[in-house]
């Protein structure tokens, strides 16, 4: 995939890995919100997946030219896939969101409206979450807690708590990210680092209803914490 010479109003970057059950449902649910905003593209970015994820995305791309795909030759991980999608996006605004619909695509409209009020970054902040399993409590939450605490102590970068990568970025933030020397994909840390005017919208995160996550809780959380600690 190459950047379009004619930028759309909004790009939606969706990292995926073994998500064949979610692709069609995500497109169907997100499309009305995106069409109401204007010209759009949905960029699925993925490591090689052993299921039908890539095949389904390519089928959907034949039906809808707004659906696009960024792939790697081998598995690099979700943070790197996300960053590749962001840097390939042509939109005047760029959203990052998970495919499993735990983050509501309808919230994108409110986030986009905030950009029009002069903000460059609008991140979705969880009021509550009903998806916290015992494994998350034992593994992910402690790693994130320690990682954020150490980052706050060792740097001037303040990463908002109770947020993930679900956010919308203005084009000038994307261009700042493009020229940063950091090569990893710790998006939430890099976005906090570049500054600009930022705000939050709030939502309640629901349980996953489609498929099962193939995300390795320990390794994924450790990698994010590691990148956050040593990336600044």
mmCIF file of C-alpha atoms in Angstrom:
data_model
loop_
_atom_site.group_PDB
_atom_site.id
_atom_site.type_symbol
_atom_site.label_atom_id
_atom_site.label_comp_id
_atom_site.label_asym_id
_atom_site.label_seq_id
_atom_site.Cartn_x
_atom_site.Cartn_y
_atom_site.Cartn_z
ATOM 1 C CA UNK A 1 0.000 0.000 0.000
ATOM 2 C CA UNK A 2 1.205 3.533 -0.808
ATOM 3 C CA UNK A 3 -0.071 6.853 0.453
ATOM 4 C CA UNK A 4 -2.899 8.250 -1.637
ATOM 5 C CA UNK A 5 -2.151 11.524 -3.500
ATOM 6 C CA UNK A 6 -5.714 12.585 -2.658
ATOM 7 C CA UNK A 7 -6.113 12.559 1.123
ATOM 8 C CA UNK A 8 -9.440 11.502 2.569
ATOM 9 C CA UNK A 9 -11.150 13.212 5.487
ATOM 10 C CA UNK A 10 -10.485 10.368 7.907
ATOM 11 C CA UNK A 11 -8.399 7.197 8.020
ATOM 12 C CA UNK A 12 -9.184 4.383 10.438
ATOM 13 C CA UNK A 13 -6.241 2.145 11.322
ATOM 14 C CA UNK A 14 -7.207 -1.299 12.617
ATOM 15 C CA UNK A 15 -4.487 -3.741 13.762
ATOM 16 C CA UNK A 16 -5.560 -7.365 13.304
ATOM 17 C CA UNK A 17 -4.191 -10.854 13.898
ATOM 18 C CA UNK A 18 -6.342 -13.978 13.594
ATOM 19 C CA UNK A 19 -9.532 -11.891 13.605
ATOM 20 C CA UNK A 20 -11.531 -13.573 10.839
ATOM 21 C CA UNK A 21 -14.721 -13.428 12.937
ATOM 22 C CA UNK A 22 -14.576 -9.650 13.378
ATOM 23 C CA UNK A 23 -13.635 -8.096 10.030
ATOM 24 C CA UNK A 24 -17.059 -7.939 8.365
ATOM 25 C CA UNK A 25 -18.851 -6.921 11.561
ATOM 26 C CA UNK A 26 -16.387 -4.080 12.141
ATOM 27 C CA UNK A 27 -16.749 -2.712 8.613
ATOM 28 C CA UNK A 28 -20.539 -2.919 8.778
ATOM 29 C CA UNK A 29 -20.723 -1.098 12.098
ATOM 30 C CA UNK A 30 -18.063 1.556 11.423
ATOM 31 C CA UNK A 31 -19.133 2.523 7.903
ATOM 32 C CA UNK A 32 -22.237 4.643 8.735
ATOM 33 C CA UNK A 33 -20.231 6.816 11.146
ATOM 34 C CA UNK A 34 -17.394 7.255 8.651
ATOM 35 C CA UNK A 35 -19.708 8.025 5.725
ATOM 36 C CA UNK A 36 -21.347 10.763 7.800
ATOM 37 C CA UNK A 37 -17.930 12.376 8.300
ATOM 38 C CA UNK A 38 -16.933 12.352 4.620
ATOM 39 C CA UNK A 39 -14.290 10.582 2.557
ATOM 40 C CA UNK A 40 -12.722 7.731 4.491
ATOM 41 C CA UNK A 41 -10.460 4.704 4.364
ATOM 42 C CA UNK A 42 -10.219 1.689 6.670
ATOM 43 C CA UNK A 43 -6.661 0.358 6.855
ATOM 44 C CA UNK A 44 -6.284 -3.110 8.307
ATOM 45 C CA UNK A 45 -2.662 -3.690 9.325
ATOM 46 C CA UNK A 46 -1.539 -7.185 10.174
ATOM 47 C CA UNK A 47 1.194 -9.724 10.739
ATOM 48 C CA UNK A 48 0.871 -12.922 8.679
ATOM 49 C CA UNK A 49 -2.177 -14.693 10.087
ATOM 50 C CA UNK A 50 -2.812 -18.465 9.862
ATOM 51 C CA UNK A 51 -6.590 -18.056 9.573
ATOM 52 C CA UNK A 52 -8.725 -16.354 6.884
ATOM 53 C CA UNK A 53 -8.205 -12.799 8.161
ATOM 54 C CA UNK A 54 -6.203 -11.609 5.156
ATOM 55 C CA UNK A 55 -8.464 -13.395 2.674
ATOM 56 C CA UNK A 56 -11.576 -11.776 4.156
ATOM 57 C CA UNK A 57 -10.001 -8.315 4.116
ATOM 58 C CA UNK A 58 -9.048 -8.712 0.458
ATOM 59 C CA UNK A 59 -12.587 -9.839 -0.371
ATOM 60 C CA UNK A 60 -14.010 -6.783 1.392
ATOM 61 C CA UNK A 61 -11.540 -4.529 -0.430
ATOM 62 C CA UNK A 62 -12.918 -5.767 -3.749
ATOM 63 C CA UNK A 63 -16.402 -4.714 -2.632
ATOM 64 C CA UNK A 64 -15.353 -1.404 -1.097
ATOM 65 C CA UNK A 65 -12.335 0.566 -2.334
ATOM 66 C CA UNK A 66 -12.127 2.322 1.045
ATOM 67 C CA UNK A 67 -10.923 -0.942 2.630
ATOM 68 C CA UNK A 68 -7.135 -1.316 2.456
ATOM 69 C CA UNK A 69 -4.498 -3.677 3.797
ATOM 70 C CA UNK A 70 -0.956 -3.322 5.138
ATOM 71 C CA UNK A 71 0.877 -6.602 5.738
ATOM 72 C CA UNK A 72 4.263 -7.691 7.035
ATOM 73 C CA UNK A 73 6.398 -10.535 5.682
ATOM 74 C CA UNK A 74 6.749 -11.958 9.198
ATOM 75 C CA UNK A 75 5.279 -11.373 12.626
ATOM 76 C CA UNK A 76 6.460 -8.142 14.246
ATOM 77 C CA UNK A 77 3.646 -7.578 16.742
ATOM 78 C CA UNK A 78 0.616 -5.361 17.218
ATOM 79 C CA UNK A 79 2.467 -2.119 18.176
ATOM 80 C CA UNK A 80 4.595 -2.214 15.027
ATOM 81 C CA UNK A 81 1.626 -3.144 12.846
ATOM 82 C CA UNK A 82 -0.337 -0.225 14.276
ATOM 83 C CA UNK A 83 2.472 2.239 13.598
ATOM 84 C CA UNK A 84 2.820 0.969 10.022
ATOM 85 C CA UNK A 85 -0.874 1.590 9.477
ATOM 86 C CA UNK A 86 -0.679 5.082 10.953
ATOM 87 C CA UNK A 87 2.278 6.073 8.784
ATOM 88 C CA UNK A 88 0.542 4.741 5.649
ATOM 89 C CA UNK A 89 -2.697 6.619 6.336
ATOM 90 C CA UNK A 90 -3.608 9.469 3.991
ATOM 91 C CA UNK A 91 -6.405 11.004 6.054
ATOM 92 C CA UNK A 92 -6.523 14.553 7.331
ATOM 93 C CA UNK A 93 -7.364 12.820 10.615
ATOM 94 C CA UNK A 94 -6.302 9.316 11.658
ATOM 95 C CA UNK A 95 -8.079 7.027 14.128
ATOM 96 C CA UNK A 96 -6.582 3.936 15.750
ATOM 97 C CA UNK A 97 -9.108 1.392 17.027
ATOM 98 C CA UNK A 98 -9.285 -2.341 17.761
ATOM 99 C CA UNK A 99 -11.357 -4.584 15.502
ATOM 100 C CA UNK A 100 -13.233 -6.489 18.234
ATOM 101 C CA UNK A 101 -15.835 -3.720 18.786
ATOM 102 C CA UNK A 102 -15.037 -3.362 22.481
ATOM 103 C CA UNK A 103 -14.142 0.206 21.517
ATOM 104 C CA UNK A 104 -17.303 1.651 19.904
ATOM 105 C CA UNK A 105 -16.767 2.996 16.354
ATOM 106 C CA UNK A 106 -19.675 5.401 16.935
ATOM 107 C CA UNK A 107 -17.424 7.348 19.322
ATOM 108 C CA UNK A 108 -15.297 8.379 16.349
ATOM 109 C CA UNK A 109 -17.885 11.045 15.460
ATOM 110 C CA UNK A 110 -17.448 12.770 18.824
ATOM 111 C CA UNK A 111 -13.670 12.491 18.595
ATOM 112 C CA UNK A 112 -13.665 13.988 15.099
ATOM 113 C CA UNK A 113 -15.841 16.860 16.295
ATOM 114 C CA UNK A 114 -13.267 17.624 19.001
ATOM 115 C CA UNK A 115 -10.590 18.020 16.330
ATOM 116 C CA UNK A 116 -12.751 20.731 14.808
ATOM 117 C CA UNK A 117 -12.667 22.518 18.158
ATOM 118 C CA UNK A 118 -8.898 22.950 17.926
ATOM 119 C CA UNK A 119 -7.533 19.742 19.439
ATOM 120 C CA UNK A 120 -4.845 17.688 17.703
ATOM 121 C CA UNK A 121 -5.222 14.519 19.779
ATOM 122 C CA UNK A 122 -8.439 13.116 21.223
ATOM 123 C CA UNK A 123 -8.048 9.872 23.135
ATOM 124 C CA UNK A 124 -10.809 7.601 24.381
ATOM 125 C CA UNK A 125 -10.657 7.178 28.149
ATOM 126 C CA UNK A 126 -12.399 4.280 29.868
ATOM 127 C CA UNK A 127 -14.913 5.174 32.578
ATOM 128 C CA UNK A 128 -15.317 1.478 33.262
ATOM 129 C CA UNK A 129 -14.522 -1.848 31.662
ATOM 130 C CA UNK A 130 -16.327 -5.162 31.849
ATOM 131 C CA UNK A 131 -13.637 -7.126 30.016
ATOM 132 C CA UNK A 132 -11.013 -7.429 32.759
ATOM 133 C CA UNK A 133 -10.290 -11.145 33.137
ATOM 134 C CA UNK A 134 -8.272 -12.819 35.865
ATOM 135 C CA UNK A 135 -5.287 -13.009 33.490
ATOM 136 C CA UNK A 136 -5.443 -9.266 32.875
ATOM 137 C CA UNK A 137 -5.571 -8.590 36.587
ATOM 138 C CA UNK A 138 -2.577 -10.855 37.218
ATOM 139 C CA UNK A 139 -0.423 -9.901 34.235
ATOM 140 C CA UNK A 140 -1.458 -6.870 32.199
ATOM 141 C CA UNK A 141 -2.563 -4.496 34.921
ATOM 142 C CA UNK A 142 0.578 -4.820 37.114
ATOM 143 C CA UNK A 143 2.891 -4.440 34.103
ATOM 144 C CA UNK A 144 1.041 -1.366 32.887
ATOM 145 C CA UNK A 145 0.960 0.137 36.380
ATOM 146 C CA UNK A 146 4.706 -0.279 36.891
ATOM 147 C CA UNK A 147 5.498 0.858 33.363
ATOM 148 C CA UNK A 148 3.458 4.064 33.590
ATOM 149 C CA UNK A 149 4.861 4.856 37.035
ATOM 150 C CA UNK A 150 8.465 4.474 35.873
ATOM 151 C CA UNK A 151 7.873 6.454 32.681
ATOM 152 C CA UNK A 152 6.360 9.284 34.724
ATOM 153 C CA UNK A 153 9.322 9.222 37.121
ATOM 154 C CA UNK A 154 12.062 9.103 34.476
ATOM 155 C CA UNK A 155 10.669 11.417 31.814
ATOM 156 C CA UNK A 156 8.487 14.453 31.324
ATOM 157 C CA UNK A 157 6.035 12.435 29.227
ATOM 158 C CA UNK A 158 2.660 12.101 30.932
ATOM 159 C CA UNK A 159 0.699 9.215 29.423
ATOM 160 C CA UNK A 160 -3.013 9.368 30.328
ATOM 161 C CA UNK A 161 -4.160 6.438 32.450
ATOM 162 C CA UNK A 162 -7.125 4.210 31.518
ATOM 163 C CA UNK A 163 -6.463 4.682 27.823
ATOM 164 C CA UNK A 164 -5.305 2.370 25.065
ATOM 165 C CA UNK A 165 -4.469 3.214 21.481
ATOM 166 C CA UNK A 166 -8.069 4.206 20.628
ATOM 167 C CA UNK A 167 -7.633 7.858 19.642
ATOM 168 C CA UNK A 168 -7.810 10.308 16.774
ATOM 169 C CA UNK A 169 -4.803 12.300 15.557
ATOM 170 C CA UNK A 170 -4.561 15.374 13.370
ATOM 171 C CA UNK A 171 -2.393 15.313 10.266
ATOM 172 C CA UNK A 172 0.318 17.444 11.846
ATOM 173 C CA UNK A 173 0.668 14.938 14.685
ATOM 174 C CA UNK A 174 1.083 12.155 12.110
ATOM 175 C CA UNK A 175 3.837 14.126 10.406
ATOM 176 C CA UNK A 176 5.603 14.619 13.750
ATOM 177 C CA UNK A 177 5.468 10.865 14.364
ATOM 178 C CA UNK A 178 6.923 10.232 10.922
ATOM 179 C CA UNK A 179 10.124 12.087 11.757
ATOM 180 C CA UNK A 180 10.710 10.851 15.286
ATOM 181 C CA UNK A 181 13.885 8.726 15.600
ATOM 182 C CA UNK A 182 12.171 6.116 17.777
ATOM 183 C CA UNK A 183 11.631 2.958 15.778
ATOM 184 C CA UNK A 184 9.230 1.098 18.053
ATOM 185 C CA UNK A 185 5.458 1.210 18.073
ATOM 186 C CA UNK A 186 4.620 2.572 21.529
ATOM 187 C CA UNK A 187 2.003 4.844 20.003
ATOM 188 C CA UNK A 188 0.392 6.209 23.159
ATOM 189 C CA UNK A 189 3.810 7.226 24.504
ATOM 190 C CA UNK A 190 4.930 8.839 21.258
ATOM 191 C CA UNK A 191 1.663 10.745 20.916
ATOM 192 C CA UNK A 192 2.012 12.049 24.471
ATOM 193 C CA UNK A 193 5.633 12.988 23.728
ATOM 194 C CA UNK A 194 4.910 15.140 20.656
ATOM 195 C CA UNK A 195 2.541 17.332 22.645
ATOM 196 C CA UNK A 196 0.003 19.628 20.964
ATOM 197 C CA UNK A 197 -3.457 20.241 22.365
ATOM 198 C CA UNK A 198 -4.986 17.013 23.682
ATOM 199 C CA UNK A 199 -8.250 16.037 25.348
ATOM 200 C CA UNK A 200 -10.343 12.970 26.173
ATOM 201 C CA UNK A 201 -13.777 11.564 25.486
ATOM 202 C CA UNK A 202 -15.151 8.956 27.882
ATOM 203 C CA UNK A 203 -16.777 5.578 27.288
ATOM 204 C CA UNK A 204 -17.588 2.274 28.977
ATOM 205 C CA UNK A 205 -15.660 -0.651 27.509
ATOM 206 C CA UNK A 206 -17.802 -3.719 26.923
ATOM 207 C CA UNK A 207 -16.939 -7.391 26.799
ATOM 208 C CA UNK A 208 -15.805 -8.914 23.551
ATOM 209 C CA UNK A 209 -18.701 -10.579 21.707
ATOM 210 C CA UNK A 210 -16.995 -11.827 18.526
ATOM 211 C CA UNK A 211 -14.179 -14.355 18.358
ATOM 212 C CA UNK A 212 -11.451 -14.685 20.968
ATOM 213 C CA UNK A 213 -8.337 -12.605 21.417
ATOM 214 C CA UNK A 214 -5.121 -14.242 20.170
ATOM 215 C CA UNK A 215 -3.130 -11.549 21.955
ATOM 216 C CA UNK A 216 -0.508 -12.979 24.336
ATOM 217 C CA UNK A 217 -1.271 -11.174 27.596
ATOM 218 C CA UNK A 218 2.185 -11.535 29.125
ATOM 219 C CA UNK A 219 4.389 -10.970 26.087
ATOM 220 C CA UNK A 220 2.223 -8.221 24.627
ATOM 221 C CA UNK A 221 2.007 -6.341 27.914
ATOM 222 C CA UNK A 222 5.713 -6.814 28.593
ATOM 223 C CA UNK A 223 6.636 -5.538 25.128
ATOM 224 C CA UNK A 224 4.499 -2.428 25.499
ATOM 225 C CA UNK A 225 5.935 -1.745 28.953
ATOM 226 C CA UNK A 226 9.492 -2.320 27.671
ATOM 227 C CA UNK A 227 9.036 -0.007 24.686
ATOM 228 C CA UNK A 228 7.548 2.623 26.948
ATOM 229 C CA UNK A 229 10.392 2.437 29.441
ATOM 230 C CA UNK A 230 13.274 2.476 26.963
ATOM 231 C CA UNK A 231 11.820 4.468 24.088
ATOM 232 C CA UNK A 232 12.349 7.985 25.417
#
